[in-house]
Coordinates of C-alpha atoms in Angstrom, one line a residue:
M1 CA -5.6 -3.7 8.1
T2 CA -8.0 -2.5 9.6
C3 CA -10.0 2.4 9.9
S4 CA -10.9 5.8 11.2
R5 CA -11.1 9.0 9.7
I6 CA -11.5 13.0 10.0
F7 CA -11.3 14.6 6.5
V8 CA -8.9 17.7 6.2
V9 CA -8.4 20.4 3.8
L10 CA -5.2 21.4 2.4
S11 CA -4.8 25.1 0.6
A12 CA -1.9 24.3 -1.8
L13 CA -3.2 24.6 -5.0
A14 CA -1.7 21.6 -6.6
I15 CA -1.8 19.0 -3.0
A16 CA -0.4 15.6 -4.4
T17 CA -0.2 12.4 -1.9
T18 CA 4.1 11.4 -2.4
Q19 CA 5.0 7.5 -2.2
F20 CA 8.7 7.4 -2.0
T21 CA 9.0 3.7 -2.5
A22 CA 10.5 2.4 -5.4
Q23 CA 8.5 3.0 -8.3
L24 CA 7.9 -0.7 -9.9
P25 CA 5.1 -1.5 -12.5
A26 CA 1.8 -1.7 -11.2
G27 CA 0.9 -5.1 -12.6
D28 CA 3.7 -6.7 -10.2
H29 CA 3.7 -4.3 -7.6
S30 CA 1.2 -3.3 -4.7
P31 CA 4.0 -2.2 -1.6
E32 CA 2.1 -1.4 1.9
W33 CA -1.7 -0.9 3.0
R34 CA -4.1 1.3 0.5
G35 CA -1.8 0.4 -2.4
N36 CA 1.1 2.1 -3.6
N37 CA 0.5 5.5 -3.1
G38 CA -1.5 4.8 0.2
Q39 CA -5.0 6.0 -0.5
G40 CA -7.4 2.7 -1.5
H41 CA -5.9 3.3 -5.8
S42 CA -4.2 0.9 -8.3
D43 CA -2.5 0.7 -11.0
A44 CA -3.9 -2.8 -12.0
V45 CA -6.3 -4.1 -14.8
D46 CA -8.4 -6.5 -15.8
L47 CA -9.7 -7.2 -12.2
P48 CA -12.5 -9.9 -11.9
E49 CA -16.2 -8.2 -11.0
S50 CA -17.4 -11.4 -9.8
W51 CA -16.5 -14.3 -7.5
N52 CA -17.2 -17.3 -5.2
E53 CA -15.7 -19.8 -3.5
T54 CA -15.5 -22.2 -6.6
E55 CA -15.7 -19.8 -9.6
H56 CA -12.8 -18.1 -10.9
I57 CA -10.3 -18.5 -7.5
A58 CA -7.1 -19.1 -9.3
W59 CA -5.4 -20.8 -6.0
K60 CA -7.2 -21.2 -2.2
Q61 CA -3.4 -21.7 0.8
K62 CA -4.5 -21.5 3.9
L63 CA -1.8 -20.4 6.7
P64 CA -0.4 -21.4 9.7
G65 CA -1.5 -19.0 12.5
L66 CA -3.5 -16.3 12.1
G67 CA -3.3 -12.4 10.7
W68 CA -5.3 -9.5 9.5
S69 CA -2.7 -7.9 7.9
T70 CA -2.9 -6.6 3.9
P71 CA -0.6 -9.1 1.2
V72 CA 2.2 -7.4 -0.2
V73 CA 3.5 -8.5 -3.5
E74 CA 6.7 -7.8 -4.9
N75 CA 8.7 -9.3 -8.2
G76 CA 6.3 -12.4 -8.2
Q77 CA 5.9 -13.1 -4.9
V78 CA 2.9 -12.3 -2.3
W79 CA 4.5 -11.8 1.1
V80 CA 1.9 -11.6 4.8
T81 CA 2.9 -11.9 8.6
T82 CA 1.1 -13.8 10.6
A83 CA 0.9 -15.2 14.6
I84 CA 0.8 -18.5 16.1
D85 CA 0.6 -17.5 20.0
K86 CA -0.8 -20.4 23.2
L87 CA -3.1 -19.2 24.9
A88 CA -2.0 -18.5 29.2
P89 CA -3.7 -20.5 31.3
P90 CA -7.0 -19.5 33.2
A91 CA -5.9 -18.7 36.3
E92 CA -2.9 -16.4 34.7
A93 CA -5.2 -14.7 31.8
E94 CA -7.6 -13.4 34.8
R95 CA -4.5 -12.6 36.6
R96 CA -3.7 -9.8 34.1
R97 CA -7.3 -9.4 33.5
K98 CA -7.7 -8.1 37.0
A99 CA -4.6 -6.0 37.2
S100 CA -6.2 -4.2 33.1
T101 CA -8.4 -0.7 33.0
N102 CA -10.0 -2.4 29.7
S103 CA -13.0 -3.7 30.0
Q104 CA -13.3 -5.3 26.8
P105 CA -13.1 -9.2 25.4
L106 CA -10.0 -9.7 25.4
R107 CA -7.5 -13.3 24.3
I108 CA -4.2 -13.5 26.8
S109 CA -1.5 -15.3 25.4
E110 CA 1.3 -16.9 27.1
S111 CA 3.3 -17.1 24.2
V112 CA 4.0 -16.2 20.5
S113 CA 5.6 -16.7 17.1
L114 CA 5.3 -14.0 15.1
R115 CA 5.7 -14.8 11.3
A116 CA 6.0 -14.3 7.5
V117 CA 4.7 -16.0 4.8
G118 CA 6.1 -15.9 1.3
L119 CA 3.9 -17.4 -1.7
D120 CA 4.6 -17.3 -5.5
L121 CA 1.6 -15.2 -6.9
Q122 CA 0.8 -17.6 -9.6
T123 CA 0.8 -21.1 -7.7
G124 CA -0.1 -20.1 -4.1
E125 CA 1.9 -22.1 -3.1
I126 CA 4.5 -20.9 0.4
I127 CA 7.9 -20.4 -0.7
R128 CA 9.0 -19.4 3.1
E129 CA 7.4 -18.7 6.3
V130 CA 10.3 -17.6 8.7
E131 CA 9.2 -16.5 12.4
V132 CA 10.4 -12.8 12.4
L133 CA 10.0 -12.4 16.5
S134 CA 8.8 -13.8 19.0
Q135 CA 7.7 -12.9 22.7
Q136 CA 6.5 -14.3 26.1
D137 CA 3.7 -12.4 27.7
P138 CA 2.3 -10.8 25.4
Q139 CA 0.5 -8.0 25.7
M140 CA -3.0 -8.9 25.6
I141 CA -5.1 -7.8 22.5
H142 CA -9.4 -7.4 21.6
I143 CA -10.8 -11.0 20.7
D144 CA -11.3 -9.5 17.3
N145 CA -8.4 -8.4 16.8
T146 CA -4.5 -10.3 15.9
Y147 CA -1.1 -10.1 16.9
A148 CA -0.4 -9.4 13.3
T149 CA -2.3 -6.6 12.4
P150 CA -0.5 -4.5 11.5
S151 CA 0.6 -4.5 7.3
P152 CA 3.8 -5.2 6.5
I153 CA 6.1 -3.3 3.9
I154 CA 7.9 -4.0 0.5
E155 CA 10.4 -1.9 -0.9
N156 CA 13.3 -4.3 -2.9
G157 CA 13.1 -7.5 -2.0
R158 CA 13.1 -6.1 1.4
L159 CA 10.1 -6.7 4.1
Y160 CA 9.4 -4.8 7.0
C161 CA 7.3 -6.3 9.5
H162 CA 5.3 -4.2 12.1
Y163 CA 4.0 -6.6 15.8
G164 CA 3.2 -3.2 18.0
P165 CA 4.5 -3.2 21.2
C166 CA 5.9 -6.5 20.1
G167 CA 8.6 -5.2 17.8
I168 CA 9.3 -4.6 14.3
A169 CA 11.9 -6.4 12.0
C170 CA 13.5 -6.5 8.7
L171 CA 13.9 -9.3 6.7
D172 CA 15.3 -10.0 3.4
V173 CA 12.8 -11.9 1.2
N174 CA 15.3 -13.6 -1.0
T175 CA 17.7 -15.3 1.4
G176 CA 15.1 -15.5 4.6
D177 CA 17.7 -13.4 6.8
V178 CA 16.2 -11.0 9.5
L179 CA 18.6 -8.3 9.2
W180 CA 17.2 -5.9 11.9
R181 CA 15.1 -5.8 14.7
N182 CA 13.6 -3.0 16.8
Q183 CA 11.9 -4.3 19.9
S184 CA 12.3 -1.0 21.9
L185 CA 8.6 0.7 20.6
V186 CA 7.0 -0.7 23.9
V187 CA 3.2 1.4 24.5
K188 CA 0.3 -0.4 26.1
H189 CA -2.3 -0.8 23.5
E190 CA -4.0 -3.6 25.5
N191 CA -6.4 -4.0 22.3
G192 CA -3.9 -5.5 20.8
A193 CA -1.8 -2.9 17.7
G194 CA -3.1 -1.7 14.1
S195 CA -1.2 0.6 12.9
S196 CA 1.2 -0.3 9.9
P197 CA 4.4 1.6 9.3
I198 CA 5.3 4.0 6.4
L199 CA 8.3 4.8 4.4
W200 CA 9.6 7.7 3.0
N201 CA 13.1 8.3 1.5
D202 CA 15.0 5.8 4.0
L203 CA 13.0 6.2 7.2
L204 CA 10.1 4.0 8.2
I205 CA 7.3 6.2 10.3
I206 CA 5.6 4.8 13.1
H207 CA 2.2 5.4 15.1
C208 CA 3.1 4.5 19.0
D209 CA -0.4 5.6 20.1
G210 CA -1.1 3.7 23.7
I211 CA -3.2 4.6 27.0
D212 CA 0.5 5.3 29.1
R213 CA 2.7 7.1 26.2
Q214 CA 1.7 8.2 22.4
Y215 CA 4.3 9.3 20.1
I216 CA 5.3 9.3 16.6
V217 CA 9.2 7.5 15.7
A218 CA 11.3 7.1 12.5
L219 CA 13.9 4.0 12.0
D220 CA 16.6 4.4 10.1
K221 CA 15.2 1.6 7.5
Q222 CA 18.8 0.3 7.0
T223 CA 19.9 -0.7 10.5
G224 CA 16.8 -0.3 12.2
E225 CA 18.2 2.7 15.0
E226 CA 16.0 5.7 16.2
V227 CA 16.4 8.9 14.1
W228 CA 13.4 10.8 15.7
K229 CA 10.7 10.2 18.2
T230 CA 8.2 13.3 18.8
P231 CA 5.5 13.1 22.0
R232 CA 2.5 14.0 21.0
T233 CA 1.2 17.3 21.9
G234 CA -2.4 18.7 23.1
K235 CA -4.5 17.8 26.2
L236 CA -6.0 13.9 25.5
H237 CA -9.4 12.1 27.8
D238 CA -8.7 12.2 31.3
N239 CA -9.7 8.5 31.3
P240 CA -6.4 5.7 29.9
Q241 CA -8.3 4.4 27.8
L242 CA -9.7 6.7 25.4
R243 CA -6.2 7.8 25.2
K244 CA -4.9 5.2 22.8
S245 CA -5.0 5.0 18.4
Y246 CA -4.9 3.1 15.4
A247 CA -4.2 5.1 12.9
T248 CA -1.8 5.1 9.9
S249 CA -0.4 8.3 8.9
L250 CA -0.4 9.5 4.9
I251 CA 2.6 11.7 3.2
V252 CA 1.5 14.5 2.2
D253 CA 3.1 17.6 -0.4
I254 CA 1.5 20.7 1.8
N255 CA 2.5 24.2 0.2
G256 CA 5.7 22.7 -1.8
Q257 CA 6.7 20.5 1.0
P258 CA 6.1 16.7 2.5
Q259 CA 4.4 16.8 5.3
I260 CA 3.1 13.5 8.3
V261 CA -0.8 13.6 7.7
S262 CA -1.1 11.7 11.4
P263 CA -4.2 10.9 12.7
S264 CA -3.9 10.1 16.7
A265 CA -6.4 10.3 19.7
D266 CA -8.3 14.0 20.0
W267 CA -6.1 15.3 17.4
I268 CA -4.4 15.1 14.0
Y269 CA -0.8 16.5 13.6
G270 CA 1.5 17.5 10.6
Y271 CA 5.1 16.6 11.0
D272 CA 8.8 17.7 8.7
P273 CA 9.5 13.5 8.1
S274 CA 13.1 14.5 7.9
T275 CA 13.4 15.6 12.2
G276 CA 9.7 15.2 13.0
K277 CA 8.8 18.6 14.0
E278 CA 5.7 19.2 15.1
L279 CA 4.1 21.9 12.5
W280 CA 0.3 21.8 13.3
K281 CA -2.8 19.6 14.6
L282 CA -5.8 20.4 15.0
N283 CA -8.2 18.7 18.1
Y284 CA -11.5 17.0 16.4
G285 CA -14.1 18.7 18.5
T286 CA -16.0 15.5 19.7
L287 CA -14.6 12.4 21.2
G288 CA -12.6 10.9 18.9
F289 CA -10.2 7.9 20.1
S290 CA -9.5 4.3 18.8
N291 CA -8.9 5.2 15.2
A292 CA -7.7 3.4 12.6
A293 CA -8.3 5.3 9.4
R294 CA -5.2 6.1 7.5
P295 CA -6.1 9.4 5.9
V296 CA -6.7 10.6 2.3
A297 CA -5.8 13.6 0.1
G298 CA -6.8 15.4 -3.1
N299 CA -8.3 18.2 -4.6
G300 CA -6.8 20.3 -2.1
M301 CA -7.9 18.6 1.2
I302 CA -6.9 15.9 3.0
F303 CA -9.6 13.2 4.4
T304 CA -9.5 11.6 7.6
C305 CA -12.3 10.1 10.6
T306 CA -12.3 11.0 14.2
G307 CA -13.1 7.2 15.4
Y308 CA -15.1 6.1 18.4
M309 CA -17.4 6.3 20.0
K310 CA -19.4 7.7 17.2
S311 CA -16.5 8.8 14.0
Q312 CA -16.7 11.8 12.3
I313 CA -15.3 12.9 8.6
L314 CA -13.4 16.5 9.3
A315 CA -11.5 18.2 6.5
F316 CA -9.6 21.5 6.8
K317 CA -7.0 23.7 5.2
V318 CA -3.9 24.0 6.3
D319 CA -2.2 27.8 5.0
E320 CA 1.1 28.8 3.7
Q321 CA 1.4 29.6 7.4
N322 CA 1.0 25.7 8.5
K323 CA -2.4 26.2 10.1
P324 CA -5.0 24.5 9.7
R325 CA -8.7 26.0 9.1
L326 CA -11.6 23.4 8.9
A327 CA -13.5 23.4 6.4
W328 CA -16.6 20.9 7.4
R329 CA -17.3 18.1 8.7
Y330 CA -20.0 14.8 8.1
K331 CA -21.5 13.6 11.0
D332 CA -23.7 10.2 9.6
Q333 CA -22.6 6.5 9.5
V334 CA -19.1 7.7 9.5
P335 CA -17.6 4.0 9.5
N336 CA -15.4 3.7 13.1
V337 CA -12.9 1.4 11.5
S338 CA -13.0 1.6 8.0
C339 CA -11.0 4.1 5.8
P340 CA -12.6 6.9 3.6
L341 CA -12.2 6.4 -0.6
L342 CA -11.4 9.7 -2.7
V343 CA -12.2 9.1 -6.5
G344 CA -12.2 11.9 -8.6
D345 CA -14.8 14.5 -6.5
E346 CA -16.2 12.0 -4.2
I347 CA -15.5 10.4 -1.1
Y348 CA -17.2 7.0 -0.8
F349 CA -17.1 4.9 2.4
A350 CA -18.5 2.3 4.6
S351 CA -19.7 1.9 8.1
D352 CA -19.8 -0.5 10.8
A353 CA -23.8 -1.1 10.0
G354 CA -23.6 -2.3 6.9
I355 CA -23.9 1.4 4.9
A356 CA -22.4 2.9 2.0
T357 CA -22.0 6.6 1.5
C358 CA -21.0 9.0 -1.6
I359 CA -20.2 12.6 -0.6
D360 CA -18.7 15.0 -2.5
S361 CA -15.6 15.8 -1.7
K362 CA -15.7 20.1 -1.7
T363 CA -18.8 20.9 0.3
G364 CA -19.4 17.7 2.0
K365 CA -22.3 17.5 1.0
L366 CA -24.7 14.0 0.2
H367 CA -24.7 12.1 -3.3
W368 CA -26.0 8.8 -2.1
K369 CA -26.2 6.4 0.9
E370 CA -27.5 2.9 0.5
R371 CA -26.8 -0.8 2.2
I372 CA -25.0 -3.0 0.7
G373 CA -23.6 -6.0 3.9
K374 CA -23.2 -5.7 7.8
R375 CA -20.9 -4.2 8.9
F376 CA -18.0 -3.5 7.5
W377 CA -14.2 -2.6 9.0
A378 CA -11.9 -3.3 5.9
A379 CA -10.4 -0.7 3.7
P380 CA -12.2 -0.3 0.1
L381 CA -10.3 -0.2 -2.4
Y382 CA -10.1 1.4 -6.1
A383 CA -9.0 -0.4 -9.6
D384 CA -9.2 -1.3 -13.0
G385 CA -12.4 1.5 -13.0
K386 CA -14.7 -0.3 -9.7
I387 CA -14.5 0.8 -6.4
Y388 CA -14.9 -2.9 -3.9
F389 CA -16.4 -2.9 -0.7
F390 CA -15.1 -5.8 2.0
D391 CA -18.0 -7.3 4.4
R392 CA -16.5 -8.6 7.9
N393 CA -18.8 -11.5 6.6
G394 CA -16.7 -12.5 3.4
T395 CA -18.4 -10.4 1.1
T396 CA -17.8 -8.2 -1.1
T397 CA -19.3 -5.7 -3.0
V398 CA -18.5 -4.2 -6.2
I399 CA -19.6 -0.7 -7.4
A400 CA -19.4 1.4 -10.2
P401 CA -18.3 5.7 -9.2
G402 CA -20.2 8.1 -9.3
T403 CA -22.9 10.3 -7.4
T404 CA -25.7 7.8 -8.9
F405 CA -25.4 4.0 -7.1
K406 CA -24.5 1.8 -9.4
K407 CA -24.3 -1.9 -8.0
L408 CA -22.3 -4.1 -10.3
S409 CA -21.8 -7.5 -8.1
V410 CA -21.7 -8.9 -4.5
N411 CA -19.1 -11.9 -4.2
K412 CA -19.1 -14.5 -1.3
L413 CA -16.0 -16.3 0.7
D414 CA -16.1 -18.6 4.0
G415 CA -15.2 -17.0 6.8
T416 CA -14.4 -13.5 8.4
L417 CA -12.7 -10.8 6.5
L418 CA -11.2 -7.9 7.4
S419 CA -8.5 -7.1 5.6
T420 CA -8.1 -4.8 2.4
A421 CA -7.7 -6.8 -0.9
A422 CA -3.8 -6.4 -3.0
A423 CA -4.6 -5.6 -6.4
V424 CA -1.9 -6.5 -9.1
D425 CA -2.5 -7.1 -13.2
G426 CA -5.9 -9.7 -13.5
S427 CA -5.5 -10.6 -9.6
L428 CA -6.9 -9.8 -6.5
I429 CA -5.2 -10.9 -3.5
L430 CA -8.1 -11.7 -0.9
R431 CA -6.9 -12.2 2.8
T432 CA -9.9 -14.2 5.4
D433 CA -9.3 -16.1 8.5
Q434 CA -9.5 -19.1 6.7
A435 CA -7.8 -18.6 4.0
L436 CA -5.6 -16.7 1.2
H437 CA -7.4 -16.4 -1.7
C438 CA -6.4 -15.4 -5.6
I439 CA -9.0 -14.5 -8.1
R440 CA -8.9 -14.2 -11.5

């Protein structure tokens, strides 16, 4: 689902991103937001390069409600989360609006039904629709957001569905039974949730960064019960609206140990995933809030972005004493929302203004910068030797990776596109506000 960033460099000789979900063939497995490794890479092959509303669409299915969560795929099934809400009466909406310090355009609802929808990968037929949670008078959200923006995780027939302050639940996709629910992780987002959970061993790790409270928490994936909870440290802005964040963690091997690399407002942190102990933190050195990206890691580095108001990419080293050391920063056309993508020695990203950029991951030196569209919020994808950029106007631009810009195709679907595609062998699963598409 949706990103922002700061780039981080680690000092281990070989730094590997480690995902602890079950390892299944890429041909039928895309378990979470940004794919198997959480960094926007897929091992899927035979993927389409060109399509439109009438060509290379294997199926197109209208979904109930609205959501920006990325589809996940396992064992021939595609799963998404969605929300069906009922707007509050005008007088009640106005009363709630006046009680807030939020100046953004908002959607204010009287109730919301939070659901999971399963589809057959081959045909697009809806095979199951389950209400996993519901809430009266949910928190208001930004008009560009939904109540189902965080992406789920699927592992061994269990779907972990996160809806921010509305709650998180575990669904058995084979029976449709909700195995557990947890609605205790409440912070004031006001613009709605954006952070997706991540899975490490038996723990679900979740960001809760609101205007009132900021913490990171781990739940037992079997029961939904809290295992550890760590408040964010470090001084934040005096304005509560500048303390919130929508970013997602990444597990990275640092100096031989797995660590949670966790961007938040104004700071990026490292935590021990087994205990939640804070190991290090680094201040951005610039205002950074409402950041939505997930970091990426490789070539001895981690990369993430600072978010609003003017995003930067930071790069830093974490030495053997767990001391972070800034290496470089990049400031031009860095996205406030979308994520960076690391392929080989290069970092690629596309901005809110429609500009795609390629820089050297070791130095931050610019290779090229080109206009490819209008406004990019969805995270890019690298699969089958190609890079896919998803414009919110429904256009996907496909390029070849490299230090010289090479456009391969431009492909248009109807509707608004704020979700990253899921890739499995032969197919891209792409969600707009109008339908879920299987492109082959």
